[in-house]
Coordinates of C-alpha atoms in Angstrom, one line a residue:
X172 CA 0.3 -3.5 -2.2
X173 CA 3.6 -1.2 -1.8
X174 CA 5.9 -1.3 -4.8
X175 CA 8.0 0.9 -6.4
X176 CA 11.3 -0.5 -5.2
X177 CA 14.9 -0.1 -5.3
X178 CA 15.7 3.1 -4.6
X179 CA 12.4 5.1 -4.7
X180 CA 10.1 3.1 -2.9
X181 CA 7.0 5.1 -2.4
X182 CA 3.9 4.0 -1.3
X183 CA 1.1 1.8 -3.5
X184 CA 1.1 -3.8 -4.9
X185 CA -4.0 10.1 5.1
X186 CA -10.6 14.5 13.0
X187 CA -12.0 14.4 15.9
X188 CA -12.4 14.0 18.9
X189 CA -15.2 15.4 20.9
X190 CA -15.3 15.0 24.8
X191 CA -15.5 11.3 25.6
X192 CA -18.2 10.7 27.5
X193 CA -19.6 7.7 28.8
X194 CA -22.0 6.7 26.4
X195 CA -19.8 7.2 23.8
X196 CA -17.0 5.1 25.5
X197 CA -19.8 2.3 26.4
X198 CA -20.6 2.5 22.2
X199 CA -16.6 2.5 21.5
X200 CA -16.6 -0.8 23.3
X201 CA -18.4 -3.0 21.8
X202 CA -17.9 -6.7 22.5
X203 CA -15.5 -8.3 19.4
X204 CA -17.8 -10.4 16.9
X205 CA -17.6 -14.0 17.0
X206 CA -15.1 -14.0 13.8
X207 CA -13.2 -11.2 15.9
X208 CA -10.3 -13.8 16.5
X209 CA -9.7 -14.1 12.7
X210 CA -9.4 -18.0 12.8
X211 CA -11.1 -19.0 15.9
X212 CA -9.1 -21.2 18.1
X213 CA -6.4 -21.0 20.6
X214 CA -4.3 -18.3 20.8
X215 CA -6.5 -16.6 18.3
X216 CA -9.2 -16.5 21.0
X217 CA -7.0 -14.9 23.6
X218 CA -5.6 -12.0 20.3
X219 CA -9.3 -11.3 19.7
X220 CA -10.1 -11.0 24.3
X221 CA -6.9 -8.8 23.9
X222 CA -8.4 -6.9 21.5
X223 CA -11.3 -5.7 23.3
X224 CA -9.4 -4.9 26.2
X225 CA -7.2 -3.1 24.5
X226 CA -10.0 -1.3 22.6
X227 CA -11.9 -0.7 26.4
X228 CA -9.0 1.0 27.4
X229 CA -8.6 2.9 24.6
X230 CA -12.3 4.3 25.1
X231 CA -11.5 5.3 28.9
X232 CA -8.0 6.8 27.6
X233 CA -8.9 8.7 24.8
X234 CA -6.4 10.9 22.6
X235 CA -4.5 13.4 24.3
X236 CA -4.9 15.9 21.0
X237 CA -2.0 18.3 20.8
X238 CA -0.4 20.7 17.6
X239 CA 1.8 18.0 15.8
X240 CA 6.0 18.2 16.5
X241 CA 7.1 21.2 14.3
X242 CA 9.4 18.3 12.2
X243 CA 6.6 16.1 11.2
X244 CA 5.4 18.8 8.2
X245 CA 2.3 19.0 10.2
X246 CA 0.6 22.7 10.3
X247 CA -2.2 23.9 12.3
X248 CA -5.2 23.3 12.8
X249 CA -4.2 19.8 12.1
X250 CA -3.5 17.7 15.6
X251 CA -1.5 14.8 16.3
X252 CA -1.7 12.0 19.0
X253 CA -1.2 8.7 20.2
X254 CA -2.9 5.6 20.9
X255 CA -1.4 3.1 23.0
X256 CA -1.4 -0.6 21.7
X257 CA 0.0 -4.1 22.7
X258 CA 2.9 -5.6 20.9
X259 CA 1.2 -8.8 21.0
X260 CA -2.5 -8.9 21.2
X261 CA -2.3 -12.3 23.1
X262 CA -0.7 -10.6 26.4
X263 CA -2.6 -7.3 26.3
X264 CA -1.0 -6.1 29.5
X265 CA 2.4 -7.1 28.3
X266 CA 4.4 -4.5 26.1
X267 CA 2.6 -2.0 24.6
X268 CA 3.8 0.5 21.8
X269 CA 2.0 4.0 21.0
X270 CA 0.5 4.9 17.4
X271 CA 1.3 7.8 15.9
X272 CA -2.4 9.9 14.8
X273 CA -3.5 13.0 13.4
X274 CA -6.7 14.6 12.7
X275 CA -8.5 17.9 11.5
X276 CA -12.1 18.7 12.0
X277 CA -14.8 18.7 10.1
X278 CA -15.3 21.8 8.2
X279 CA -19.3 21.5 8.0
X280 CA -21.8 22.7 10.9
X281 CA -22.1 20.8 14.1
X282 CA -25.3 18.8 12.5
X283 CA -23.2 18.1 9.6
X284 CA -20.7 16.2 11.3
X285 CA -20.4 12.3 11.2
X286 CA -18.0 11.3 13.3
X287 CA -14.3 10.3 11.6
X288 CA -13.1 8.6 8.7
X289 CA -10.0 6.9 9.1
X290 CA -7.6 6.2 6.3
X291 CA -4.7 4.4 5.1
X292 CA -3.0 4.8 2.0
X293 CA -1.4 1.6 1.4
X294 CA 2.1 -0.7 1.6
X295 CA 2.7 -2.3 3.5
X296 CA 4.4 0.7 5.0
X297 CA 2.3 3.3 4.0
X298 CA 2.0 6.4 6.1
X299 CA -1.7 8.0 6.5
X300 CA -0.3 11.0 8.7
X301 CA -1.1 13.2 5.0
X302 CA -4.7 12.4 4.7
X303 CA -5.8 15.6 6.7
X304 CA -3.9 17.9 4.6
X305 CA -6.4 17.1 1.8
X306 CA -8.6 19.8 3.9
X307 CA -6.1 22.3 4.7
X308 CA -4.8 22.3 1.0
X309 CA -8.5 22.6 -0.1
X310 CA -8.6 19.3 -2.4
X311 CA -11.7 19.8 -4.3
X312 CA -12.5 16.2 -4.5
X313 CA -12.7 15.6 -0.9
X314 CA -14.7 19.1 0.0
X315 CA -18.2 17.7 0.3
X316 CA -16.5 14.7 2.0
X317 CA -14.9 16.9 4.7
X318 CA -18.2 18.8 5.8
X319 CA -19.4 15.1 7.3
X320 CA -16.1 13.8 8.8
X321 CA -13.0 14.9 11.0
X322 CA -10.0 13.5 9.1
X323 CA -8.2 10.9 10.4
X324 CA -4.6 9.3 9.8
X325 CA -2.3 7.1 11.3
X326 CA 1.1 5.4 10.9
X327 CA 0.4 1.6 11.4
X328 CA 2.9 -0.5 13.2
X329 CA 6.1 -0.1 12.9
X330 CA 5.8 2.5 10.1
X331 CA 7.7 6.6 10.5
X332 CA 6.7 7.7 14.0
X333 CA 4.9 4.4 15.3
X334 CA 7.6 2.0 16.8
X335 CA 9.1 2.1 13.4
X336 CA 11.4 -1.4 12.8
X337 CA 14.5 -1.8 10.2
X338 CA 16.2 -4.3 8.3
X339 CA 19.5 -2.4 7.2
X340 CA 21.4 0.6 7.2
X341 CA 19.4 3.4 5.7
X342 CA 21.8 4.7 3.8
X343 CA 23.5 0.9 2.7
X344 CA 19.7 0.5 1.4
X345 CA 19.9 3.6 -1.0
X346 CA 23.4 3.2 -2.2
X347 CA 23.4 2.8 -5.8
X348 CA 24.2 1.3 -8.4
X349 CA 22.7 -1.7 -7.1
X350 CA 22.9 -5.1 -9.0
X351 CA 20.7 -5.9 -12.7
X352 CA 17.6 -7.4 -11.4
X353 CA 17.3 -9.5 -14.7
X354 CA 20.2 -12.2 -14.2
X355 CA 22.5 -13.0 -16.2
X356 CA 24.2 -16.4 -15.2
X357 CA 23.5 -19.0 -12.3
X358 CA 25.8 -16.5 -10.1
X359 CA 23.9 -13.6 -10.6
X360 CA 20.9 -15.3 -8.8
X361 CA 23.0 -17.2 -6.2
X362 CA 24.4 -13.2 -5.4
X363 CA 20.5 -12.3 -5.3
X364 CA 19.8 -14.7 -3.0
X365 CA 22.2 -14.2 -0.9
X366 CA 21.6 -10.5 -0.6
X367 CA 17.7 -11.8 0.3
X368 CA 18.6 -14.4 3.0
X369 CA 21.1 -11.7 4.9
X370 CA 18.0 -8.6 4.3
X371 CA 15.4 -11.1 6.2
X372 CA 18.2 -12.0 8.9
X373 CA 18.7 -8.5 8.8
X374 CA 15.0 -7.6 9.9
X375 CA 15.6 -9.9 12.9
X376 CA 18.8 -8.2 14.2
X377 CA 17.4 -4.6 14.0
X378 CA 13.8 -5.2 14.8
X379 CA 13.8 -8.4 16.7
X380 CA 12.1 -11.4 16.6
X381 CA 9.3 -10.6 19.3
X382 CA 8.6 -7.3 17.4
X383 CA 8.9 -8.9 13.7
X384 CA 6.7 -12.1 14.5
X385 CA 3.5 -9.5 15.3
X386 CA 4.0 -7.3 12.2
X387 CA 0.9 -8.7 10.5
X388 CA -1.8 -7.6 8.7
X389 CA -4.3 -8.9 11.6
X390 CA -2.3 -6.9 14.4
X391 CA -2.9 -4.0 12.1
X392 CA -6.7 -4.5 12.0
X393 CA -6.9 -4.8 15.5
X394 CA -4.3 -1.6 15.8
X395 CA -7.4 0.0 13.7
X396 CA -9.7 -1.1 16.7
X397 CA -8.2 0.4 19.4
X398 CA -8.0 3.3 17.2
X399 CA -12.1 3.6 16.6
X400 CA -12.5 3.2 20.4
X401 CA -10.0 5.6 21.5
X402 CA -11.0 8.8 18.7
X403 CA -14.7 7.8 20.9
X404 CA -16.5 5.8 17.8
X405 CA -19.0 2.9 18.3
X406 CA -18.4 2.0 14.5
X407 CA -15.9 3.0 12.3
X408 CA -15.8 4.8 9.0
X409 CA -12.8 4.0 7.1
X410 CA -11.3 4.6 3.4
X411 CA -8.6 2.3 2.4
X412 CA -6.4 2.1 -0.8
X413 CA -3.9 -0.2 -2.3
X414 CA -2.9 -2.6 0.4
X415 CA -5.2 -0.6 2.6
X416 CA -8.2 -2.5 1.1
X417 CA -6.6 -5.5 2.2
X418 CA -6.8 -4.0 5.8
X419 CA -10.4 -3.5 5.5
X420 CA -11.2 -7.0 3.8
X421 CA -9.7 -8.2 7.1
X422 CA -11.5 -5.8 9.6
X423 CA -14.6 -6.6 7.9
X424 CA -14.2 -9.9 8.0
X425 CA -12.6 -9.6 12.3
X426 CA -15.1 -6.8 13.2
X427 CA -18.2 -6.6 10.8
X428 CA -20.2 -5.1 13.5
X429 CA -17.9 -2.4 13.8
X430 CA -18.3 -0.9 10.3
X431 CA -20.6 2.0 9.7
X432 CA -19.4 2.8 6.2
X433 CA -16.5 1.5 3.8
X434 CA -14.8 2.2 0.5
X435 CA -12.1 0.2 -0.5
X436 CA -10.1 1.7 -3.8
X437 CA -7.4 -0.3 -5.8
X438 CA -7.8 -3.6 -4.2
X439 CA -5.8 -6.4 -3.2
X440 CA -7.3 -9.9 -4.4
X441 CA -8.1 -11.1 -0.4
X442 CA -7.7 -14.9 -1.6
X443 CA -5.9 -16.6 0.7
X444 CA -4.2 -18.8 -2.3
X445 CA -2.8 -14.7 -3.7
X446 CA -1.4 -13.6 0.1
X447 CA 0.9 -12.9 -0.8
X448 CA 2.9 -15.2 -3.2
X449 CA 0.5 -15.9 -6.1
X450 CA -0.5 -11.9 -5.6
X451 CA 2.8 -10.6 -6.5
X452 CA 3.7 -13.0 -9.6
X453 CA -0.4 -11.4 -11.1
X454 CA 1.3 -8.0 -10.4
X455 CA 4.2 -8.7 -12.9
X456 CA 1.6 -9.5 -15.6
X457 CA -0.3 -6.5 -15.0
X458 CA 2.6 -4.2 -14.8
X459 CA 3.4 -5.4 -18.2
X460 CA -0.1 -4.0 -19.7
X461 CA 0.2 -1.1 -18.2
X462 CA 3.7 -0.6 -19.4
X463 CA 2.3 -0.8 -23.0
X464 CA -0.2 1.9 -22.1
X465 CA 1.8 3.9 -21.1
X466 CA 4.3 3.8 -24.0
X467 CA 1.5 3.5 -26.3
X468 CA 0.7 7.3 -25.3
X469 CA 4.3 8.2 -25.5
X470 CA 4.3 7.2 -28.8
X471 CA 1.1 8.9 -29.2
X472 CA 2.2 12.1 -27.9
X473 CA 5.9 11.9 -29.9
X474 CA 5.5 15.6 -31.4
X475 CA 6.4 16.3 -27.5
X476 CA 8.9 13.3 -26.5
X477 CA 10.4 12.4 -29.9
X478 CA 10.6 8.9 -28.7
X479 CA 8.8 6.8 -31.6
X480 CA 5.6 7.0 -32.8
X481 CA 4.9 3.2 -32.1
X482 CA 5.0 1.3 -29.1
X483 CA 7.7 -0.4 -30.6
X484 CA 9.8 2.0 -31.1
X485 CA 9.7 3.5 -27.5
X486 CA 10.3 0.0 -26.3
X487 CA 13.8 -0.1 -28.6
X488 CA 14.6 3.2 -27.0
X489 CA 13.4 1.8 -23.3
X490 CA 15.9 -1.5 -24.5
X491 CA 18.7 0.9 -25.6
X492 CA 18.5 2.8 -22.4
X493 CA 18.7 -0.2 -20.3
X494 CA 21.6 -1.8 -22.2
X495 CA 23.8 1.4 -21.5
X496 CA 22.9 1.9 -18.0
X497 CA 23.7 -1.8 -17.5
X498 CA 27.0 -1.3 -19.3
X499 CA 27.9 1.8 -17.6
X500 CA 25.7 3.2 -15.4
X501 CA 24.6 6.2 -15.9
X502 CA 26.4 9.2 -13.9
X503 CA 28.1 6.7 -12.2
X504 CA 24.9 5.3 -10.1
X505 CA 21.5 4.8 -12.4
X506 CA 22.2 1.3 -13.4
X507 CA 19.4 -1.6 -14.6
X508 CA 18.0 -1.1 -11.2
X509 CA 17.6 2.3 -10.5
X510 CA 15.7 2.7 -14.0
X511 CA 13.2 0.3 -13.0
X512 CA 12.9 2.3 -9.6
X513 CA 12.4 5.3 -11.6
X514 CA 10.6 4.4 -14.6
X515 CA 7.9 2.0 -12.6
X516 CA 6.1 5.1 -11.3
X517 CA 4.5 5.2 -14.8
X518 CA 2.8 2.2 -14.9
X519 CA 1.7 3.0 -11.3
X520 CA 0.0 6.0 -11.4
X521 CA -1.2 8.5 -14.4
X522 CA 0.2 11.3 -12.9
X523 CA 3.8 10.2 -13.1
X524 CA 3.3 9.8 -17.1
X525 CA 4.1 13.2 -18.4
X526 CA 7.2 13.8 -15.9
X527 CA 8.7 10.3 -16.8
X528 CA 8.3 10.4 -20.4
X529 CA 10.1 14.2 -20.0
X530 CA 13.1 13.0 -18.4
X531 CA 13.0 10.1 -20.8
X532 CA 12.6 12.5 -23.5
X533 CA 15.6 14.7 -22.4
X534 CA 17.9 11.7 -21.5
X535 CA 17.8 11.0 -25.6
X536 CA 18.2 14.4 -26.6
X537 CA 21.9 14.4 -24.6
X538 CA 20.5 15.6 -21.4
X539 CA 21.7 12.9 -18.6
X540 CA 21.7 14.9 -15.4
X541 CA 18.1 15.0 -15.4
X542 CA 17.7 10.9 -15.5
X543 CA 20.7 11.0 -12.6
X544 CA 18.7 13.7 -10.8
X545 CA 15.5 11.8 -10.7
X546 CA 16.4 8.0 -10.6
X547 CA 19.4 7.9 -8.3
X548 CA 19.1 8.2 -4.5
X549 CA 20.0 11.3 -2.4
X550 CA 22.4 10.0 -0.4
X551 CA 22.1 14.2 1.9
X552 CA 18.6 13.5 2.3
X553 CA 19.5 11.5 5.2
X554 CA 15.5 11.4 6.3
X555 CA 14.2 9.9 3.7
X556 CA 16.7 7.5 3.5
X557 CA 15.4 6.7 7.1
X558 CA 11.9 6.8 5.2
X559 CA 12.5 4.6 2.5
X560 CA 14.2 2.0 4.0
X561 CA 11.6 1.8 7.1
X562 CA 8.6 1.8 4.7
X563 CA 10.5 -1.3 2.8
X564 CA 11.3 -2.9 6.0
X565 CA 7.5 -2.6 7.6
X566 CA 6.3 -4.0 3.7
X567 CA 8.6 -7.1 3.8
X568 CA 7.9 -7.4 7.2
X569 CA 4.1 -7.8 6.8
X570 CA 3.8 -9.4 3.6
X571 CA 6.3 -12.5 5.2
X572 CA 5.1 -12.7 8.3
X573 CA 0.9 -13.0 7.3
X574 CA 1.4 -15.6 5.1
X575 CA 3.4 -19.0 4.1
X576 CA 5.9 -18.2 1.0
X577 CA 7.6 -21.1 -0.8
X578 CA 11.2 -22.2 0.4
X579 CA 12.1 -23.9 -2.5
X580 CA 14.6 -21.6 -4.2
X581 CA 13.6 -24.3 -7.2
X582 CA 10.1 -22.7 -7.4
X583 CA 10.8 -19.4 -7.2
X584 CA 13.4 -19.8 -9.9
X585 CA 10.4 -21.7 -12.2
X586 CA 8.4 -19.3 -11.7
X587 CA 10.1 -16.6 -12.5
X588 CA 11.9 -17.3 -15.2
X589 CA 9.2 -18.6 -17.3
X590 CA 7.2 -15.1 -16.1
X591 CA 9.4 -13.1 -17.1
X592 CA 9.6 -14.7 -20.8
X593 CA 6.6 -12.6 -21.5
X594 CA 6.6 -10.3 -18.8
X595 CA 10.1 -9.0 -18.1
X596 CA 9.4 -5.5 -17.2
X597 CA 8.9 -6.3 -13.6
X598 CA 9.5 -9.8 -12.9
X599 CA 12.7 -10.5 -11.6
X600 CA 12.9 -7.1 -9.8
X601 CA 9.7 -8.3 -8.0
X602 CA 11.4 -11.8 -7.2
X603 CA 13.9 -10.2 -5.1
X604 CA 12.5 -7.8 -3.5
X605 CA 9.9 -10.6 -2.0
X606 CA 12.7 -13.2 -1.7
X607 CA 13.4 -12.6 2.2
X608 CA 10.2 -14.0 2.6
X609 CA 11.9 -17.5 1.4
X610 CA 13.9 -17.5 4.6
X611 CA 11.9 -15.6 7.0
X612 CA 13.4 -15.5 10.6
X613 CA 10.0 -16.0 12.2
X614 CA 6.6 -18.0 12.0
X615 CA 4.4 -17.4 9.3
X616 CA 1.0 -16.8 9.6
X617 CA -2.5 -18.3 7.9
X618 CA -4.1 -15.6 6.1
X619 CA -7.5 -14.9 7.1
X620 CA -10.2 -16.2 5.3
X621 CA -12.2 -12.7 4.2
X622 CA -15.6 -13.7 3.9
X623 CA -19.2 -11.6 5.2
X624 CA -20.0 -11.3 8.9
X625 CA -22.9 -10.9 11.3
X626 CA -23.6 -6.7 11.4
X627 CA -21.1 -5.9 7.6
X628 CA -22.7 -3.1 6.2
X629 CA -23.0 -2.5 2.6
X630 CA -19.0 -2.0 1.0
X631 CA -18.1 0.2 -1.7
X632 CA -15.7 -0.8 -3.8
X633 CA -13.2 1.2 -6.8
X634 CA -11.1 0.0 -9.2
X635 CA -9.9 0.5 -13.1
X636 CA -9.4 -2.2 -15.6
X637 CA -5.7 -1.8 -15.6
X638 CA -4.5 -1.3 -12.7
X639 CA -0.9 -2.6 -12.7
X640 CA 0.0 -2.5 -8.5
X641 CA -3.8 -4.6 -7.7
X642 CA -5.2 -6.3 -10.7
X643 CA -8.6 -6.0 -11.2
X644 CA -9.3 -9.3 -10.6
X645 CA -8.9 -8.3 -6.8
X646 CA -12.0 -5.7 -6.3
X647 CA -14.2 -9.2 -8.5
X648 CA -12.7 -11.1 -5.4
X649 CA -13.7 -9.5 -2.5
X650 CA -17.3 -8.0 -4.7
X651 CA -18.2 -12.0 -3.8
X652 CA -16.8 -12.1 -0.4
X653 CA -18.6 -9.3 1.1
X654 CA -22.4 -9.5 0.5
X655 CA -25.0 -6.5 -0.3
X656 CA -21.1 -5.1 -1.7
X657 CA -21.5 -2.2 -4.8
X658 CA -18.7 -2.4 -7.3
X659 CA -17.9 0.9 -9.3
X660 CA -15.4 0.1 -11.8
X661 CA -13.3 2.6 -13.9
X662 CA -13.2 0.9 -18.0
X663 CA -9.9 1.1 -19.8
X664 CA -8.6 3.0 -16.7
X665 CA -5.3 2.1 -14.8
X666 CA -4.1 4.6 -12.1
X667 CA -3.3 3.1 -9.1
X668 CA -5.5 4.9 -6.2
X669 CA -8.9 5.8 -8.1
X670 CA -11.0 8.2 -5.1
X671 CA -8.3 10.7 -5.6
X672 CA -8.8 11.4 -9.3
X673 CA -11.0 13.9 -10.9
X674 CA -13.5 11.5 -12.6
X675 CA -17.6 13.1 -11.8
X676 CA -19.0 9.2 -12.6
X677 CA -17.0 8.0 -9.3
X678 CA -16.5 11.0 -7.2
X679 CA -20.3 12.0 -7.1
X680 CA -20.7 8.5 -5.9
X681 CA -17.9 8.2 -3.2
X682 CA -20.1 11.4 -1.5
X683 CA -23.4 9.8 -1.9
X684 CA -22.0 7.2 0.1
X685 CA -20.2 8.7 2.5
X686 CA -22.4 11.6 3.8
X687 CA -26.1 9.9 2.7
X688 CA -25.3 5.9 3.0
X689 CA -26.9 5.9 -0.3
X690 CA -25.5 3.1 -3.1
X691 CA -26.7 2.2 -6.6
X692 CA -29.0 -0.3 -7.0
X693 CA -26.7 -2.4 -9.5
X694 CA -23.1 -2.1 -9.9
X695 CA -21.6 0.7 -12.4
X696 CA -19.5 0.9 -14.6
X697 CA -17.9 4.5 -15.3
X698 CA -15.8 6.0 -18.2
X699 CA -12.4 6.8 -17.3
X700 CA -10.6 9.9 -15.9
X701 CA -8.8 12.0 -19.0
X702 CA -5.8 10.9 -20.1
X703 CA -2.5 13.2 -19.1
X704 CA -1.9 15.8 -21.5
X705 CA 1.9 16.7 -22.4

């Protein structure tokens, strides 16, 4: 799942292609499964006959690889591409819109190579256009990795270069100060609402209703599809984190026969009772814990921050911070809000713990321009303005449309409020950035019931303890869903996005499975990785 909202939104809760030729285009076709359609019925039955024609054509079509456009930050020998699919899987010939993809080769020998392993990093809204610059930039973790595979990412639907949709000015979604999540008074929430019901009616204006109603995460899988046939691949290999195991739950649940090999890393619970309601109120729980980790080590480490040598004390200084921001924000735009968008990144990922706690650190030793520099937005960087507010749009798009949210402002406020008793570090700001969903201009969807299909290969699955964005409760979930499914997990561990960390237990394990197919007998359990060091 994609957090780290207002301003800052970055992603969370990126080859191949040989000659096609026609064996490997009959391979890349292979009929949909009979749980293809998701559901089963109706016009479920004509999204999952749309699918394979889509993937069919896809096979004959190919990827026209070319060097990427010079402004996508692309260098070679990486390649970019596109892969045209349908708007709406039920009218395959109807409109179609092209996918942005990238690759680079696998660096082993010809006998080496595996075929490709697609990724996607997360979000909603997530870009995987990176995940081949693991190779050029020689990422150590991924070396033995990148011998067996070509590299392969993608922007999903709707995200950066593929048909991306909007819900509001860029620029009017970056302005800052922006209100105190945590109300105040009755009018504080009726203003919060307000701002949530004209967002969602937003999303319809800019991206339309035809285009918003088939931003869901089963489009996506099938987007994934087409994908597999067109880079030439009868099944595919895939690595998916964050809400990118939620993409995998559901394409091994649509297309089990169409797996080869599968990690999942940081992973949404795939219960249709968590999508997507339920899931985000567990986050705010398990933002809290990690919160207290991470000031826990602050406190830990105060010979470097001087910001209490308790937990409690670096909350009083968090508190303090807040109040005065709230009061007057700070250089004139970091208020309540922006803080939260700043200061969240800790609980999300280890490696955001030192630089946090530094600008913390220097913020209460007088220096403010460093808390203005890296909590309030840029309002020059006009592109990643366009970036943030797209990868925002695409997440509220997704998580509204695949599932049924409550409409009773009534529950939202019950639930909430009592949450946020205990857990007020995230709460509220949680509430309103899911809030659109409340009044959601188009029909919401039935989640698909994950579950183990005729042909699913053997999953591997990562996660830590205390992972904040996907609670570990998640990777239990879908351990029981998918059968012949190897859990590894990471004890007393919380970064969110595990395959990427130096941690031998769990990398040695990811390459066993990737280039030999070989899992443990038994589940593991594995230390975790070391802890930042000031």
């Amino acid at each position: 799942m994609r957090r780290m909202r207002p301003n800052r939104r970055v992603t969370a809760l990126g080859s191949a292609g040989a000659l096609v030729t026609a064996t490997l285009i009959a391979g890349a076709v292979a009929a949909p499964s009979a749980s293809a359609s998701g559901s089963s019925r109706g016009g479920q039955d004509r999204e999952a006959r749309g699918a394979a024609i889509a993937a069919q054509q896809a096979a004959k079509t190919g990827i026209d690889w070319a060097d990427c456009p010079a402004d996508w930050g692309l260098a070679k020998p990486i390649q970019c591409g596109w892969v045209s699919v349908p708007v709406d899987y039920a009218k395959p010939y109807g409109k179609h819109i092209k996918l942005a993809v990238d690759r680079i080769g696998s660096t082993g020998t010809k006998d080496e190579r595996q075929g490709s392993l697609v990724y996607n990093p997360g979000g909603p809204g997530g870009s995987g256009l990176r995940f081949p610059t693991r190779v050029t930039n020689k990422n150590p973790v991924w070396a033995n990795v990148a011998k067996a595979y070509d590299f392969v990412g993608f922007d999903p639907r709707g995200v950066g270069h593929s048909a991306p949709i909007s819900c509001i000015d860029p620029q009017e979604f970056v302005k800052a100060p922006k209100m105190d999540p945590v109300p105040d008074t009755e009018a504080d929430k009726l203003a919060q609402r307000k701002l949530a019901r004209e967002y969602a009616d937003g999303c319809a204006e800019r991206t339309g209703k035809a285009m918003l109603s088939q931003m869901t995460t089963p489009n996506t899988v099938r987007d994934l599809d087409v994908i597999r046939a067109a880079l030439g691949e009868k099944k595919l290999n895939y690595l998916g984190v964050s809400y990118g195991t939620y993409i995998g739950a559901v394409y091994g649940t649509m297309f089990p026969g169409h797996l080869r090999r599968m990690i999942v890393d940081s992973v949404v619970n795939p219960s249709r009772e968590k999508i997507w309601y339920q899931a985000n109120l567990d986050q705010d729980v398990a933002f809290e814990g990690r919160w207290k980790d991470w000031e826990d080590w602050v406190a830990a480490n105060d010979a470097a921050f001087h910001l209490g040598t308790t937990r409690a004390a670096v909350q009083a200084k968090w508190l303090e911070l807040r109040a005065t921001a709230k009061k007057n924000p700070i250089g004139g735009v970091v208020g309540p809000a922006e803080l939260i968008g700043f200061f969240q990144s800790a609980p999300y990922y280890d490696s955001s713990w030192v630089p946090v706690a530094t600008v913390f650190s220097k913020y209460v030793a007088g220096d403010t321009q460093a808390l203005v520099d890296a909590a309030a937005p840029d309002m020059s960087d006009t592109a990643g303005n366009i970036s943030a507010e797209n990868g925002n749009a695409v997440y509220t798009a997704v998580e509204c449309t695949d599932a049924k949210w409550p409409t009773s402002w009534q529950k939202w406020d019950r639930d909430n409020t009592a949450l946020n008793k205990n857990y007020p570090f995230m709460t509220w700001a949680n509430a309103w950035l899911n809030l659109p969903c409340a009044t959601w201009p188009v029909k919401q969807q039935n989640p698909v019931n994950v579950k183990t299909g005729k042909g699913l290969p053997q999953v591997l699955i990562v996660q830590s303890t205390r992972d904040a964005a996907t609670p570990y409760d998640g990777a239990v979930e879908l351990h029981h869903r998918f059968k012949g499914s190897r859990l590894i997990t990471e004890k007393d561990a919380g970064s969110h996005g595990v395959t990427g960390l130096v941690n031998p237990c769990i990398n040695q394990k990811v390459d066993a499975y990737l280039v030999s197919g070989k899992l443990d007998a038994a589940d593991v359990t594995c230390t975790p990785h070391a802890t930042p060091k000031p």
